[in-house]
Every structure is written in C-alpha cells, then in structure tokens.
PDB file of C-alpha atoms in Angstrom:
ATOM      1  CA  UNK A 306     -17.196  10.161 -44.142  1.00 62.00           C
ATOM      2  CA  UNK A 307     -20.114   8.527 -45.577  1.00 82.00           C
ATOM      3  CA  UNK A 308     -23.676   8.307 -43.490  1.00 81.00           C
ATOM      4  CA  UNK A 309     -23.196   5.264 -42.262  1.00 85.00           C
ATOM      5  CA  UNK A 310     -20.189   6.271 -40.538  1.00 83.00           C
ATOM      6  CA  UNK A 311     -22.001   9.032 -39.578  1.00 84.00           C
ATOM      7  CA  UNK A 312     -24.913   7.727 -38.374  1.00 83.00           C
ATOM      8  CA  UNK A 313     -22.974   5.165 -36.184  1.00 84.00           C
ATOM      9  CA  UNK A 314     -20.920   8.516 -34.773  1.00 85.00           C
ATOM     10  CA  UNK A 315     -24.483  10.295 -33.656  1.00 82.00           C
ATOM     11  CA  UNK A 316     -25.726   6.992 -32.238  1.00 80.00           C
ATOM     12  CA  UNK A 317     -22.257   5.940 -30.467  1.00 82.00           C
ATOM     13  CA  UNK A 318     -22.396   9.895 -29.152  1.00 80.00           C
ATOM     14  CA  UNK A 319     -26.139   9.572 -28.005  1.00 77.00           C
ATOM     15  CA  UNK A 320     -25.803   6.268 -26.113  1.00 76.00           C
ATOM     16  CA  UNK A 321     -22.632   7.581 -24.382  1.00 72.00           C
ATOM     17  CA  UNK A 322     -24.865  10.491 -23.517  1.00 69.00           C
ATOM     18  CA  UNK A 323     -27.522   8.759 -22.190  1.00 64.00           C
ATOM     19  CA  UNK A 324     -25.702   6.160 -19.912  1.00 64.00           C
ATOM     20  CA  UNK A 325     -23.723   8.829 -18.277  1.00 61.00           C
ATOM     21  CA  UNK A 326     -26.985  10.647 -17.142  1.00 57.00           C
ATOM     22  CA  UNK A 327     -29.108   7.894 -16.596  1.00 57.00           C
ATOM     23  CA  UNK A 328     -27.391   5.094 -14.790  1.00 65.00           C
ATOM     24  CA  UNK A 329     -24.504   6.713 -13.127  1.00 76.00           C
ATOM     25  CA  UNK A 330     -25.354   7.050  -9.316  1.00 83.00           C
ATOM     26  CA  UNK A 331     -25.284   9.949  -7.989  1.00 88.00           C
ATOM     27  CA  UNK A 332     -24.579  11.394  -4.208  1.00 93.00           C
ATOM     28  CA  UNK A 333     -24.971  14.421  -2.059  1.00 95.00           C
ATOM     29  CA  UNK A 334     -24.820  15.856   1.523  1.00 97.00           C
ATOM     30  CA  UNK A 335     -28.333  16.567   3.366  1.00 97.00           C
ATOM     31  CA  UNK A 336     -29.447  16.990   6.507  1.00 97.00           C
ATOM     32  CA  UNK A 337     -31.674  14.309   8.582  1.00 98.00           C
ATOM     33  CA  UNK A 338     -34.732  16.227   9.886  1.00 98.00           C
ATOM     34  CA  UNK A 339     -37.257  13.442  10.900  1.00 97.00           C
ATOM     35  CA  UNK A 340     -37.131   9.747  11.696  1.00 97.00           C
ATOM     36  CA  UNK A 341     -39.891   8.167  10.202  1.00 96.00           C
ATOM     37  CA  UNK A 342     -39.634   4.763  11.803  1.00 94.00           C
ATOM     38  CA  UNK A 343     -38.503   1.173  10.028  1.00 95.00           C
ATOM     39  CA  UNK A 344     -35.049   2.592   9.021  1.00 95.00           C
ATOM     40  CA  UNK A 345     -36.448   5.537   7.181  1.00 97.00           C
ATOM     41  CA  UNK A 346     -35.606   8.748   7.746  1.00 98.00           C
ATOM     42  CA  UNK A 347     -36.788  12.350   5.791  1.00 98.00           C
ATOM     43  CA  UNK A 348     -33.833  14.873   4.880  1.00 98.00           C
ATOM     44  CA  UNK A 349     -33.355  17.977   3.656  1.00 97.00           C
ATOM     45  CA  UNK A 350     -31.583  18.725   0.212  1.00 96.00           C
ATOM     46  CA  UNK A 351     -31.615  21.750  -1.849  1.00 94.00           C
ATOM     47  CA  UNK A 352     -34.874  22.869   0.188  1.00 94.00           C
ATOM     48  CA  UNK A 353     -36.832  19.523  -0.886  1.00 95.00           C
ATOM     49  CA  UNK A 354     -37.418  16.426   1.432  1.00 97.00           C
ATOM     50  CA  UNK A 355     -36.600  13.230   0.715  1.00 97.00           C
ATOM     51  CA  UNK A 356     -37.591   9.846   2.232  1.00 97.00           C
ATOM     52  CA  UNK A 357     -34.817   7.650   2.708  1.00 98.00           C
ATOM     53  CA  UNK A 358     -33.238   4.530   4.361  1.00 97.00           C
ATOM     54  CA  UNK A 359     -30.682   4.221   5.882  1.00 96.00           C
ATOM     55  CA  UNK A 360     -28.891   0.511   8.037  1.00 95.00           C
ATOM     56  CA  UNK A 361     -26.744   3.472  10.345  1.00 94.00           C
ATOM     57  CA  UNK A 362     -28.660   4.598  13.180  1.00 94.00           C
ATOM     58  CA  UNK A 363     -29.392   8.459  12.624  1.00 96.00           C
ATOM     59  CA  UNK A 364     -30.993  10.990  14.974  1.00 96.00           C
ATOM     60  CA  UNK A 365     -32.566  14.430  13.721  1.00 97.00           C
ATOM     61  CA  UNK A 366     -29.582  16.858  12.886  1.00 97.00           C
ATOM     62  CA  UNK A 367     -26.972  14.477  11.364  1.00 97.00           C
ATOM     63  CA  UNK A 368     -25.492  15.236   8.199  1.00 97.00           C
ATOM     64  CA  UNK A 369     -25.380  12.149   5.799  1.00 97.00           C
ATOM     65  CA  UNK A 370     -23.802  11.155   2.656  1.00 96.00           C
ATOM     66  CA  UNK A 371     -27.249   9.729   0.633  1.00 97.00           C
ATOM     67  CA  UNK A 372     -27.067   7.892  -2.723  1.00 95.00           C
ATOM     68  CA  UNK A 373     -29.866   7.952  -5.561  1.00 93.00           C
ATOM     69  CA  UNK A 374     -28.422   4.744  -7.552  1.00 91.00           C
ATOM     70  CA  UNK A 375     -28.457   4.892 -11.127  1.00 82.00           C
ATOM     71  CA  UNK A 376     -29.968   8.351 -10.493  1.00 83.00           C
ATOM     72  CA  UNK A 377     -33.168   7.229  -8.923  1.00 87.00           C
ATOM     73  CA  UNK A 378     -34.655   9.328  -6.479  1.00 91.00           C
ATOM     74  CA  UNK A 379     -37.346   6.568  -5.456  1.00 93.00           C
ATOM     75  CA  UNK A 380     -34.742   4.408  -3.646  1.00 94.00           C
ATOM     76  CA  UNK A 381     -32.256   6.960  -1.730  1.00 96.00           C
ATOM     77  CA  UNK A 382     -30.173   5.216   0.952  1.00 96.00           C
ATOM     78  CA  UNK A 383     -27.734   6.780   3.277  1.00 97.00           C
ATOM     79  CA  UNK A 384     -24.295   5.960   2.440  1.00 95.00           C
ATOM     80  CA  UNK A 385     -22.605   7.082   5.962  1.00 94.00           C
ATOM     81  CA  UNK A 386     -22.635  10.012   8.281  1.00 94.00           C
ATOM     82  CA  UNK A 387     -20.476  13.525   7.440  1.00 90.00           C
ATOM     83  CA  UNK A 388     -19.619  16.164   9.728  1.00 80.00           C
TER      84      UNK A 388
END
C-alpha cells in the first residue's frame, strides 16, 4: 500500500467516524417535570433538565420519547409519549 492509499484509508475512516457521531439523531426516554408554557416543556434525563417542545399535549409525570436531531441538544422535541 503506498501513502496515498493510505492516506485516503485514514481520511475515508475519519469522515465515517465523524458523521456517525455528529449527525446521526439520537433519542431517549425522560420524564416531563414542568410545563413551561408555548409547547415547551422541561424533563428529566440522566439527572439533567432539558427544555423541550413538544406538538402532543403533556402534563407533569409523562414519560416521553425526546429526539436531539443530528445530536443537538439545543432543539430537543418530543417524539411521542411511553409508558
């Protein structure tokens, strides 16, 4: 293999890398613990709050499904409600 070839391998390998953990979305169960008014609502994940929105009316206590797309925790959204 010459260092072209290898330079194209690291590069190929680092790109792959990067675009699985920056711009996949990611998901996870919290809990609703305050309505905050104008669809947004605070949870609970992991012992941090978030602020999120949410189009599904939610009162405090629900469990929801909430999305951070392309892994971006500034614009979390509830996906739907879980049990």
């Amino acid at each position: 293999m010459n260092y072209t070839e290898t330079i194209q391998e690291v590069c190929k390998t680092m790109i792959n890398t990067l675009y699985r953990k920056d711009h996949s979305d990611k998901t996870f169960k919290a809990q609703v613990t305050e309505n905050k008014g104008n669809s947004k609502y605070k949870v609970k994940y992991c012992g941090n709050d978030y602020t999120v929105s949410s189009s599904i009316a939610l009162i405090v206590g629900d469990y929801v499904r909430v999305c951070a797309p392309c892994n971006n925790w500034n614009d979390l959204f509830v996906v739907c409600k879980t049990r």
